[in-house]
């Protein structure tokens, strides 16, 4: 029998660091060269304790009766294979059963276009990319749907794309995915459910405005337009390393940015509780040793 309240843990942007010495020389002549230099210049220091924090996230999940885990991408710093392998290992205890873990890649997980960059992500996360309505797949694994009991579903859209220039970290949801998503909303297997729509990029910032062009989601308006018919649900994302909730006039459902679960001094995430179609939410904080629902502890 399904329990009455569905508990969802949503976190993002853990940015498992890389040891730059592992990189092959060829890869320095690309966006990674800039990314690696940035890492060397100190960005990595903000993500020094990813492994300890993810161990704490596992403890939080186990202690809090979490039903569904959602990770909205940016697992890595540079999308290198050994970073993705490490990220996969850190996520492993959160990915059981795989039907209860949903994810999308972030822009850092497909950092440069090498032909295999998308494949590399799906290779590591293949066990959690099963789709309950695969007939809607359009150009890859997405849109990816997971039906949760009789009353809820998670729909994942992939907004990450390789960026050819180091100063760009913008994203785009392919039109074929959005078209499939719109059709899916009319499917009787989806209609009437509470829908968590997840993607990496933020459709809106904390103040309700769009992100800037070189950092944001190009077709944020199209995504919000596609979500307009949804009566009950939430749009979940990361990319912006700040945890916030915002309501915008374009949609009837709230937007939640998980921020970064691991960025030192900015750690955050969300726990949502869905009970009889009503969503409540609590922010997750880091107290130096554990994740906690109360900022004072
Ligand atoms: Fe990020
Ligand atoms: Fe990102």
PDB file of C-alpha atoms and ligand atoms in Angstrom:
ATOM      1  CA  UNK A   1       0.000   0.000   0.000  1.00  0.00           C
ATOM      2  CA  UNK A   2       1.338   3.425  -0.890  1.00  0.00           C
ATOM      3  CA  UNK A   3       2.033   5.685   2.054  1.00  0.00           C
ATOM      4  CA  UNK A   4       0.024   8.819   2.448  1.00  0.00           C
ATOM      5  CA  UNK A   5       2.780  11.409   2.103  1.00  0.00           C
ATOM      6  CA  UNK A   6       5.315  11.360  -0.717  1.00  0.00           C
ATOM      7  CA  UNK A   7       8.699  12.767   0.360  1.00  0.00           C
ATOM      8  CA  UNK A   8      11.005  14.086  -2.334  1.00  0.00           C
ATOM      9  CA  UNK A   9      14.625  15.139  -1.839  1.00  0.00           C
ATOM     10  CA  UNK A  10      15.856  17.546  -4.530  1.00  0.00           C
ATOM     11  CA  UNK A  11      19.474  18.604  -4.765  1.00  0.00           C
ATOM     12  CA  UNK A  12      21.801  19.744  -7.512  1.00  0.00           C
ATOM     13  CA  UNK A  13      25.174  21.044  -8.646  1.00  0.00           C
ATOM     14  CA  UNK A  14      27.465  18.939  -6.497  1.00  0.00           C
ATOM     15  CA  UNK A  15      30.380  19.610  -8.897  1.00  0.00           C
ATOM     16  CA  UNK A  16      32.684  16.728  -8.098  1.00  0.00           C
ATOM     17  CA  UNK A  17      36.139  18.209  -8.611  1.00  0.00           C
ATOM     18  CA  UNK A  18      38.838  16.962 -10.840  1.00  0.00           C
ATOM     19  CA  UNK A  19      42.496  16.413 -10.350  1.00  0.00           C
ATOM     20  CA  UNK A  20      43.864  18.466 -13.187  1.00  0.00           C
ATOM     21  CA  UNK A  21      46.899  16.229 -13.497  1.00  0.00           C
ATOM     22  CA  UNK A  22      44.635  13.452 -14.767  1.00  0.00           C
ATOM     23  CA  UNK A  23      43.779  15.425 -17.852  1.00  0.00           C
ATOM     24  CA  UNK A  24      45.397  14.548 -21.121  1.00  0.00           C
ATOM     25  CA  UNK A  25      47.254  17.329 -22.903  1.00  0.00           C
ATOM     26  CA  UNK A  26      44.973  17.286 -25.939  1.00  0.00           C
ATOM     27  CA  UNK A  27      42.057  18.280 -23.792  1.00  0.00           C
ATOM     28  CA  UNK A  28      43.710  21.526 -22.720  1.00  0.00           C
ATOM     29  CA  UNK A  29      43.046  23.016 -26.153  1.00  0.00           C
ATOM     30  CA  UNK A  30      39.366  23.494 -25.499  1.00  0.00           C
ATOM     31  CA  UNK A  31      36.919  24.974 -23.073  1.00  0.00           C
ATOM     32  CA  UNK A  32      38.448  22.702 -20.488  1.00  0.00           C
ATOM     33  CA  UNK A  33      41.655  24.694 -20.566  1.00  0.00           C
ATOM     34  CA  UNK A  34      39.757  27.691 -19.236  1.00  0.00           C
ATOM     35  CA  UNK A  35      37.711  25.543 -16.867  1.00  0.00           C
ATOM     36  CA  UNK A  36      40.852  23.918 -15.531  1.00  0.00           C
ATOM     37  CA  UNK A  37      42.557  27.258 -15.034  1.00  0.00           C
ATOM     38  CA  UNK A  38      39.502  28.492 -13.144  1.00  0.00           C
ATOM     39  CA  UNK A  39      39.663  25.408 -10.996  1.00  0.00           C
ATOM     40  CA  UNK A  40      43.312  26.004 -10.323  1.00  0.00           C
ATOM     41  CA  UNK A  41      42.531  29.577  -9.425  1.00  0.00           C
ATOM     42  CA  UNK A  42      40.357  28.534  -6.569  1.00  0.00           C
ATOM     43  CA  UNK A  43      36.897  27.593  -7.750  1.00  0.00           C
ATOM     44  CA  UNK A  44      37.619  23.995  -6.798  1.00  0.00           C
ATOM     45  CA  UNK A  45      38.175  25.041  -3.187  1.00  0.00           C
ATOM     46  CA  UNK A  46      34.455  25.753  -2.898  1.00  0.00           C
ATOM     47  CA  UNK A  47      33.763  22.114  -3.727  1.00  0.00           C
ATOM     48  CA  UNK A  48      36.502  20.509  -1.630  1.00  0.00           C
ATOM     49  CA  UNK A  49      34.233  18.439   0.575  1.00  0.00           C
ATOM     50  CA  UNK A  50      31.868  16.915  -1.963  1.00  0.00           C
ATOM     51  CA  UNK A  51      32.524  13.347  -0.868  1.00  0.00           C
ATOM     52  CA  UNK A  52      31.904  14.070   2.826  1.00  0.00           C
ATOM     53  CA  UNK A  53      28.774  16.055   1.997  1.00  0.00           C
ATOM     54  CA  UNK A  54      27.348  13.332  -0.235  1.00  0.00           C
ATOM     55  CA  UNK A  55      27.947  10.774   2.512  1.00  0.00           C
ATOM     56  CA  UNK A  56      25.953  13.123   4.757  1.00  0.00           C
ATOM     57  CA  UNK A  57      23.242  13.365   2.080  1.00  0.00           C
ATOM     58  CA  UNK A  58      22.943   9.579   2.103  1.00  0.00           C
ATOM     59  CA  UNK A  59      22.546   9.662   5.905  1.00  0.00           C
ATOM     60  CA  UNK A  60      19.892  12.366   5.571  1.00  0.00           C
ATOM     61  CA  UNK A  61      17.970  10.346   3.008  1.00  0.00           C
ATOM     62  CA  UNK A  62      18.046   7.243   5.145  1.00  0.00           C
ATOM     63  CA  UNK A  63      17.032   9.058   8.333  1.00  0.00           C
ATOM     64  CA  UNK A  64      14.157  10.967   6.742  1.00  0.00           C
ATOM     65  CA  UNK A  65      12.155   8.336   4.936  1.00  0.00           C
ATOM     66  CA  UNK A  66      12.701   9.884   1.507  1.00  0.00           C
ATOM     67  CA  UNK A  67      10.733   8.252  -1.314  1.00  0.00           C
ATOM     68  CA  UNK A  68      12.122  10.003  -4.376  1.00  0.00           C
ATOM     69  CA  UNK A  69      15.520  11.588  -5.038  1.00  0.00           C
ATOM     70  CA  UNK A  70      15.862  14.191  -7.773  1.00  0.00           C
ATOM     71  CA  UNK A  71      19.239  15.511  -8.921  1.00  0.00           C
ATOM     72  CA  UNK A  72      19.121  18.316 -11.482  1.00  0.00           C
ATOM     73  CA  UNK A  73      22.661  17.950 -12.821  1.00  0.00           C
ATOM     74  CA  UNK A  74      26.118  19.503 -12.752  1.00  0.00           C
ATOM     75  CA  UNK A  75      27.567  16.430 -11.102  1.00  0.00           C
ATOM     76  CA  UNK A  76      31.048  17.322 -12.295  1.00  0.00           C
ATOM     77  CA  UNK A  77      33.364  20.234 -12.945  1.00  0.00           C
ATOM     78  CA  UNK A  78      34.636  19.329 -16.391  1.00  0.00           C
ATOM     79  CA  UNK A  79      32.579  16.366 -17.561  1.00  0.00           C
ATOM     80  CA  UNK A  80      35.622  14.079 -17.503  1.00  0.00           C
ATOM     81  CA  UNK A  81      35.035  10.387 -17.422  1.00  0.00           C
ATOM     82  CA  UNK A  82      36.681   9.838 -14.049  1.00  0.00           C
ATOM     83  CA  UNK A  83      34.602  12.678 -12.564  1.00  0.00           C
ATOM     84  CA  UNK A  84      31.395  11.068 -13.833  1.00  0.00           C
ATOM     85  CA  UNK A  85      32.520   7.703 -12.487  1.00  0.00           C
ATOM     86  CA  UNK A  86      33.184   9.259  -9.074  1.00  0.00           C
ATOM     87  CA  UNK A  87      29.853  11.109  -9.138  1.00  0.00           C
ATOM     88  CA  UNK A  88      28.089   7.868 -10.002  1.00  0.00           C
ATOM     89  CA  UNK A  89      29.798   6.121  -7.089  1.00  0.00           C
ATOM     90  CA  UNK A  90      28.792   8.895  -4.688  1.00  0.00           C
ATOM     91  CA  UNK A  91      25.184   8.726  -5.910  1.00  0.00           C
ATOM     92  CA  UNK A  92      25.017   4.962  -5.773  1.00  0.00           C
ATOM     93  CA  UNK A  93      23.454   4.671  -2.287  1.00  0.00           C
ATOM     94  CA  UNK A  94      20.821   7.251  -3.336  1.00  0.00           C
ATOM     95  CA  UNK A  95      19.945   5.376  -6.516  1.00  0.00           C
ATOM     96  CA  UNK A  96      18.193   2.409  -4.927  1.00  0.00           C
ATOM     97  CA  UNK A  97      15.710   1.533  -6.136  1.00  0.00           C
ATOM     98  CA  UNK A  98      16.603   3.113  -9.506  1.00  0.00           C
ATOM     99  CA  UNK A  99      12.938   3.814 -10.235  1.00  0.00           C
ATOM    100  CA  UNK A 100      13.010   6.305  -7.365  1.00  0.00           C
ATOM    101  CA  UNK A 101      15.940   8.397  -8.633  1.00  0.00           C
ATOM    102  CA  UNK A 102      15.494  10.953 -11.389  1.00  0.00           C
ATOM    103  CA  UNK A 103      18.116  13.073 -13.029  1.00  0.00           C
ATOM    104  CA  UNK A 104      19.195  15.238 -15.941  1.00  0.00           C
ATOM    105  CA  UNK A 105      22.704  16.229 -17.002  1.00  0.00           C
ATOM    106  CA  UNK A 106      23.980  19.742 -16.327  1.00  0.00           C
ATOM    107  CA  UNK A 107      26.080  21.800 -18.680  1.00  0.00           C
ATOM    108  CA  UNK A 108      29.222  20.799 -16.776  1.00  0.00           C
ATOM    109  CA  UNK A 109      28.471  17.125 -17.377  1.00  0.00           C
ATOM    110  CA  UNK A 110      28.713  17.572 -21.145  1.00  0.00           C
ATOM    111  CA  UNK A 111      31.301  20.302 -20.940  1.00  0.00           C
ATOM    112  CA  UNK A 112      32.730  20.215 -24.434  1.00  0.00           C
ATOM    113  CA  UNK A 113      31.467  18.565 -27.553  1.00  0.00           C
ATOM    114  CA  UNK A 114      33.467  15.445 -28.177  1.00  0.00           C
ATOM    115  CA  UNK A 115      30.818  13.330 -29.824  1.00  0.00           C
ATOM    116  CA  UNK A 116      30.756  11.027 -26.822  1.00  0.00           C
ATOM    117  CA  UNK A 117      29.931  13.640 -24.185  1.00  0.00           C
ATOM    118  CA  UNK A 118      26.205  12.830 -23.999  1.00  0.00           C
ATOM    119  CA  UNK A 119      26.971   9.138 -24.187  1.00  0.00           C
ATOM    120  CA  UNK A 120      29.428   9.395 -21.306  1.00  0.00           C
ATOM    121  CA  UNK A 121      26.721  10.747 -18.984  1.00  0.00           C
ATOM    122  CA  UNK A 122      24.170   8.124 -19.984  1.00  0.00           C
ATOM    123  CA  UNK A 123      26.805   5.410 -19.723  1.00  0.00           C
ATOM    124  CA  UNK A 124      27.293   6.206 -16.048  1.00  0.00           C
ATOM    125  CA  UNK A 125      23.655   6.899 -15.220  1.00  0.00           C
ATOM    126  CA  UNK A 126      21.982   4.329 -17.489  1.00  0.00           C
ATOM    127  CA  UNK A 127      20.442   2.454 -14.560  1.00  0.00           C
ATOM    128  CA  UNK A 128      18.309   5.477 -13.629  1.00  0.00           C
ATOM    129  CA  UNK A 129      17.277   6.514 -17.133  1.00  0.00           C
ATOM    130  CA  UNK A 130      14.362   4.115 -17.533  1.00  0.00           C
ATOM    131  CA  UNK A 131      11.347   5.793 -19.020  1.00  0.00           C
ATOM    132  CA  UNK A 132       7.785   4.789 -18.130  1.00  0.00           C
ATOM    133  CA  UNK A 133       6.478   6.351 -21.365  1.00  0.00           C
ATOM    134  CA  UNK A 134       9.359   5.775 -23.801  1.00  0.00           C
ATOM    135  CA  UNK A 135       7.142   6.487 -26.789  1.00  0.00           C
ATOM    136  CA  UNK A 136       7.608  10.197 -26.025  1.00  0.00           C
ATOM    137  CA  UNK A 137      11.440  10.098 -26.184  1.00  0.00           C
ATOM    138  CA  UNK A 138      12.669  12.657 -28.668  1.00  0.00           C
ATOM    139  CA  UNK A 139      16.345  12.752 -29.580  1.00  0.00           C
ATOM    140  CA  UNK A 140      17.855  10.864 -26.654  1.00  0.00           C
ATOM    141  CA  UNK A 141      16.535   9.749 -23.291  1.00  0.00           C
ATOM    142  CA  UNK A 142      14.264  12.756 -22.772  1.00  0.00           C
ATOM    143  CA  UNK A 143      11.530  13.664 -22.062  1.00  0.00           C
ATOM    144  CA  UNK A 144      11.841  10.969 -19.416  1.00  0.00           C
ATOM    145  CA  UNK A 145       8.772  10.150 -17.353  1.00  0.00           C
ATOM    146  CA  UNK A 146       8.439   8.252 -14.126  1.00  0.00           C
ATOM    147  CA  UNK A 147       4.940   7.548 -12.860  1.00  0.00           C
ATOM    148  CA  UNK A 148       4.826   7.706  -9.067  1.00  0.00           C
ATOM    149  CA  UNK A 149       1.933   5.715  -7.656  1.00  0.00           C
ATOM    150  CA  UNK A 150      -1.484   6.750  -8.947  1.00  0.00           C
ATOM    151  CA  UNK A 151      -1.283  10.488  -8.336  1.00  0.00           C
ATOM    152  CA  UNK A 152       2.148  11.884  -9.212  1.00  0.00           C
ATOM    153  CA  UNK A 153       4.787  11.802 -11.933  1.00  0.00           C
ATOM    154  CA  UNK A 154       8.189  13.264 -12.618  1.00  0.00           C
ATOM    155  CA  UNK A 155       8.954  14.511 -16.126  1.00  0.00           C
ATOM    156  CA  UNK A 156      12.608  15.232 -16.913  1.00  0.00           C
ATOM    157  CA  UNK A 157      13.632  17.532 -19.762  1.00  0.00           C
ATOM    158  CA  UNK A 158      17.231  17.866 -20.882  1.00  0.00           C
ATOM    159  CA  UNK A 159      18.295  21.488 -21.264  1.00  0.00           C
ATOM    160  CA  UNK A 160      22.080  20.974 -21.217  1.00  0.00           C
ATOM    161  CA  UNK A 161      24.143  21.268 -24.363  1.00  0.00           C
ATOM    162  CA  UNK A 162      27.864  21.503 -24.996  1.00  0.00           C
ATOM    163  CA  UNK A 163      29.017  25.101 -25.150  1.00  0.00           C
ATOM    164  CA  UNK A 164      31.751  25.823 -27.658  1.00  0.00           C
ATOM    165  CA  UNK A 165      32.985  28.997 -25.947  1.00  0.00           C
ATOM    166  CA  UNK A 166      34.307  29.242 -22.393  1.00  0.00           C
ATOM    167  CA  UNK A 167      32.373  32.378 -21.544  1.00  0.00           C
ATOM    168  CA  UNK A 168      29.049  30.705 -22.342  1.00  0.00           C
ATOM    169  CA  UNK A 169      27.089  28.458 -20.006  1.00  0.00           C
ATOM    170  CA  UNK A 170      23.666  28.788 -21.579  1.00  0.00           C
ATOM    171  CA  UNK A 171      21.188  26.024 -22.325  1.00  0.00           C
ATOM    172  CA  UNK A 172      18.306  25.060 -24.549  1.00  0.00           C
ATOM    173  CA  UNK A 173      15.541  22.470 -24.487  1.00  0.00           C
ATOM    174  CA  UNK A 174      15.265  21.061 -28.011  1.00  0.00           C
ATOM    175  CA  UNK A 175      11.929  21.899 -29.632  1.00  0.00           C
ATOM    176  CA  UNK A 176      11.228  18.209 -30.294  1.00  0.00           C
ATOM    177  CA  UNK A 177      11.453  17.572 -26.542  1.00  0.00           C
ATOM    178  CA  UNK A 178       9.108  20.442 -25.725  1.00  0.00           C
ATOM    179  CA  UNK A 179       6.643  19.293 -28.392  1.00  0.00           C
ATOM    180  CA  UNK A 180       6.697  15.759 -26.959  1.00  0.00           C
ATOM    181  CA  UNK A 181       6.243  17.218 -23.469  1.00  0.00           C
ATOM    182  CA  UNK A 182       3.162  19.188 -24.547  1.00  0.00           C
ATOM    183  CA  UNK A 183       1.615  16.087 -26.130  1.00  0.00           C
ATOM    184  CA  UNK A 184       2.429  14.054 -23.046  1.00  0.00           C
ATOM    185  CA  UNK A 185       0.499  16.459 -20.808  1.00  0.00           C
ATOM    186  CA  UNK A 186      -2.652  15.440 -22.668  1.00  0.00           C
ATOM    187  CA  UNK A 187      -1.987  11.730 -22.251  1.00  0.00           C
ATOM    188  CA  UNK A 188      -4.579  10.210 -19.893  1.00  0.00           C
ATOM    189  CA  UNK A 189      -1.761   8.388 -18.095  1.00  0.00           C
ATOM    190  CA  UNK A 190      -0.343  11.817 -17.110  1.00  0.00           C
ATOM    191  CA  UNK A 191      -3.352  14.107 -16.954  1.00  0.00           C
ATOM    192  CA  UNK A 192      -4.610  14.772 -13.440  1.00  0.00           C
ATOM    193  CA  UNK A 193      -1.370  13.772 -11.731  1.00  0.00           C
ATOM    194  CA  UNK A 194       0.780  16.120  -9.644  1.00  0.00           C
ATOM    195  CA  UNK A 195       3.742  16.817 -11.955  1.00  0.00           C
ATOM    196  CA  UNK A 196       7.325  17.535 -10.975  1.00  0.00           C
ATOM    197  CA  UNK A 197       8.941  18.959 -14.119  1.00  0.00           C
ATOM    198  CA  UNK A 198      12.714  18.843 -13.790  1.00  0.00           C
ATOM    199  CA  UNK A 199      15.527  20.308 -15.876  1.00  0.00           C
ATOM    200  CA  UNK A 200      19.002  21.723 -15.239  1.00  0.00           C
ATOM    201  CA  UNK A 201      18.576  25.358 -16.233  1.00  0.00           C
ATOM    202  CA  UNK A 202      16.615  27.972 -14.326  1.00  0.00           C
ATOM    203  CA  UNK A 203      13.622  29.308 -16.282  1.00  0.00           C
ATOM    204  CA  UNK A 204      13.620  32.306 -13.912  1.00  0.00           C
ATOM    205  CA  UNK A 205      15.911  33.779 -11.238  1.00  0.00           C
ATOM    206  CA  UNK A 206      14.878  34.387  -7.629  1.00  0.00           C
ATOM    207  CA  UNK A 207      13.413  37.787  -8.499  1.00  0.00           C
ATOM    208  CA  UNK A 208      11.298  36.327 -11.315  1.00  0.00           C
ATOM    209  CA  UNK A 209      13.413  37.703 -14.156  1.00  0.00           C
ATOM    210  CA  UNK A 210      15.094  35.555 -16.831  1.00  0.00           C
ATOM    211  CA  UNK A 211      18.750  34.642 -16.351  1.00  0.00           C
ATOM    212  CA  UNK A 212      21.237  36.492 -18.536  1.00  0.00           C
ATOM    213  CA  UNK A 213      21.672  35.364 -22.108  1.00  0.00           C
ATOM    214  CA  UNK A 214      25.053  33.663 -21.787  1.00  0.00           C
ATOM    215  CA  UNK A 215      24.121  31.817 -18.573  1.00  0.00           C
ATOM    216  CA  UNK A 216      20.423  31.104 -18.927  1.00  0.00           C
ATOM    217  CA  UNK A 217      17.903  28.932 -20.708  1.00  0.00           C
ATOM    218  CA  UNK A 218      17.313  30.337 -24.213  1.00  0.00           C
ATOM    219  CA  UNK A 219      13.781  29.054 -24.448  1.00  0.00           C
ATOM    220  CA  UNK A 220      12.727  29.626 -20.844  1.00  0.00           C
ATOM    221  CA  UNK A 221       9.559  31.344 -22.069  1.00  0.00           C
ATOM    222  CA  UNK A 222       8.685  28.347 -24.253  1.00  0.00           C
ATOM    223  CA  UNK A 223       9.165  26.017 -21.276  1.00  0.00           C
ATOM    224  CA  UNK A 224       6.919  28.139 -19.067  1.00  0.00           C
ATOM    225  CA  UNK A 225       4.354  28.367 -21.864  1.00  0.00           C
ATOM    226  CA  UNK A 226       4.390  24.568 -22.179  1.00  0.00           C
ATOM    227  CA  UNK A 227       3.901  24.266 -18.392  1.00  0.00           C
ATOM    228  CA  UNK A 228       1.016  26.763 -18.344  1.00  0.00           C
ATOM    229  CA  UNK A 229      -1.736  24.093 -18.509  1.00  0.00           C
ATOM    230  CA  UNK A 230      -0.389  22.254 -15.444  1.00  0.00           C
ATOM    231  CA  UNK A 231      -2.771  22.736 -12.528  1.00  0.00           C
ATOM    232  CA  UNK A 232      -0.802  20.882  -9.858  1.00  0.00           C
ATOM    233  CA  UNK A 233       2.949  20.538  -9.867  1.00  0.00           C
ATOM    234  CA  UNK A 234       6.301  22.252  -9.538  1.00  0.00           C
ATOM    235  CA  UNK A 235       9.234  23.086 -11.787  1.00  0.00           C
ATOM    236  CA  UNK A 236      12.554  21.982 -10.278  1.00  0.00           C
ATOM    237  CA  UNK A 237      16.037  22.956 -11.445  1.00  0.00           C
ATOM    238  CA  UNK A 238      19.574  23.938 -10.438  1.00  0.00           C
ATOM    239  CA  UNK A 239      22.413  25.687 -12.338  1.00  0.00           C
ATOM    240  CA  UNK A 240      22.078  28.871 -10.301  1.00  0.00           C
ATOM    241  CA  UNK A 241      24.052  28.199  -7.108  1.00  0.00           C
ATOM    242  CA  UNK A 242      21.484  29.705  -4.831  1.00  0.00           C
ATOM    243  CA  UNK A 243      18.500  27.969  -3.247  1.00  0.00           C
ATOM    244  CA  UNK A 244      15.205  29.756  -3.854  1.00  0.00           C
ATOM    245  CA  UNK A 245      11.514  29.443  -4.582  1.00  0.00           C
ATOM    246  CA  UNK A 246       9.786  31.820  -6.951  1.00  0.00           C
ATOM    247  CA  UNK A 247       6.257  32.149  -8.301  1.00  0.00           C
ATOM    248  CA  UNK A 248       5.820  33.669 -11.734  1.00  0.00           C
ATOM    249  CA  UNK A 249       2.685  34.801 -13.572  1.00  0.00           C
ATOM    250  CA  UNK A 250       3.296  32.556 -16.601  1.00  0.00           C
ATOM    251  CA  UNK A 251       2.490  29.345 -14.695  1.00  0.00           C
ATOM    252  CA  UNK A 252       0.156  28.201 -11.912  1.00  0.00           C
ATOM    253  CA  UNK A 253       2.859  26.118 -10.231  1.00  0.00           C
ATOM    254  CA  UNK A 254       5.885  27.197  -8.148  1.00  0.00           C
ATOM    255  CA  UNK A 255       9.511  27.141  -9.323  1.00  0.00           C
ATOM    256  CA  UNK A 256      12.231  25.742  -7.053  1.00  0.00           C
ATOM    257  CA  UNK A 257      15.959  26.165  -7.570  1.00  0.00           C
ATOM    258  CA  UNK A 258      17.949  23.687  -5.471  1.00  0.00           C
ATOM    259  CA  UNK A 259      21.122  25.775  -5.736  1.00  0.00           C
ATOM    260  CA  UNK A 260      24.269  23.798  -4.962  1.00  0.00           C
ATOM    261  CA  UNK A 261      24.239  21.087  -2.286  1.00  0.00           C
ATOM    262  CA  UNK A 262      27.989  21.302  -1.844  1.00  0.00           C
ATOM    263  CA  UNK A 263      29.292  24.803  -2.605  1.00  0.00           C
ATOM    264  CA  UNK A 264      30.978  25.951   0.574  1.00  0.00           C
ATOM    265  CA  UNK A 265      28.985  28.644   2.318  1.00  0.00           C
ATOM    266  CA  UNK A 266      26.046  28.283  -0.083  1.00  0.00           C
ATOM    267  CA  UNK A 267      24.926  24.688   0.514  1.00  0.00           C
ATOM    268  CA  UNK A 268      21.226  24.146  -0.007  1.00  0.00           C
ATOM    269  CA  UNK A 269      18.577  21.742  -1.261  1.00  0.00           C
ATOM    270  CA  UNK A 270      14.855  21.062  -0.863  1.00  0.00           C
ATOM    271  CA  UNK A 271      12.593  18.483   0.680  1.00  0.00           C
ATOM    272  CA  UNK A 272       9.056  18.452  -0.723  1.00  0.00           C
ATOM    273  CA  UNK A 273       6.134  16.646   0.824  1.00  0.00           C
ATOM    274  CA  UNK A 274       3.112  15.822  -1.265  1.00  0.00           C
ATOM    275  CA  UNK A 275      -0.021  14.891   0.600  1.00  0.00           C
ATOM    276  CA  UNK A 276      -3.431  14.580  -1.084  1.00  0.00           C
ATOM    277  CA  UNK A 277      -2.273  16.799  -3.954  1.00  0.00           C
ATOM    278  CA  UNK A 278      -0.952  19.527  -1.639  1.00  0.00           C
ATOM    279  CA  UNK A 279       2.765  20.322  -1.775  1.00  0.00           C
ATOM    280  CA  UNK A 280       4.748  21.642   1.164  1.00  0.00           C
ATOM    281  CA  UNK A 281       8.454  22.407   1.021  1.00  0.00           C
ATOM    282  CA  UNK A 282      11.329  22.807   3.422  1.00  0.00           C
ATOM    283  CA  UNK A 283      14.832  24.007   2.686  1.00  0.00           C
ATOM    284  CA  UNK A 284      17.826  21.876   3.558  1.00  0.00           C
ATOM    285  CA  UNK A 285      20.865  23.474   5.241  1.00  0.00           C
ATOM    286  CA  UNK A 286      24.412  22.320   5.940  1.00  0.00           C
ATOM    287  CA  UNK A 287      25.625  22.700   9.529  1.00  0.00           C
ATOM    288  CA  UNK A 288      29.219  21.678   8.905  1.00  0.00           C
ATOM    289  CA  UNK A 289      28.599  18.032   9.629  1.00  0.00           C
ATOM    290  CA  UNK A 290      25.130  17.165   8.416  1.00  0.00           C
ATOM    291  CA  UNK A 291      22.213  18.347   6.330  1.00  0.00           C
ATOM    292  CA  UNK A 292      19.409  19.674   8.458  1.00  0.00           C
ATOM    293  CA  UNK A 293      15.936  21.052   7.901  1.00  0.00           C
ATOM    294  CA  UNK A 294      16.449  23.710  10.532  1.00  0.00           C
ATOM    295  CA  UNK A 295      18.946  26.525   9.846  1.00  0.00           C
ATOM    296  CA  UNK A 296      19.718  26.821  13.569  1.00  0.00           C
ATOM    297  CA  UNK A 297      21.064  23.269  13.894  1.00  0.00           C
TER     298      UNK A 297
HETATM  299 FE1  LIG B   1      26.515  24.400 -11.419  1.00  0.00          FE
HETATM  300 FE1  LIG B   2      25.022  24.475 -14.651  1.00  0.00          FE
END
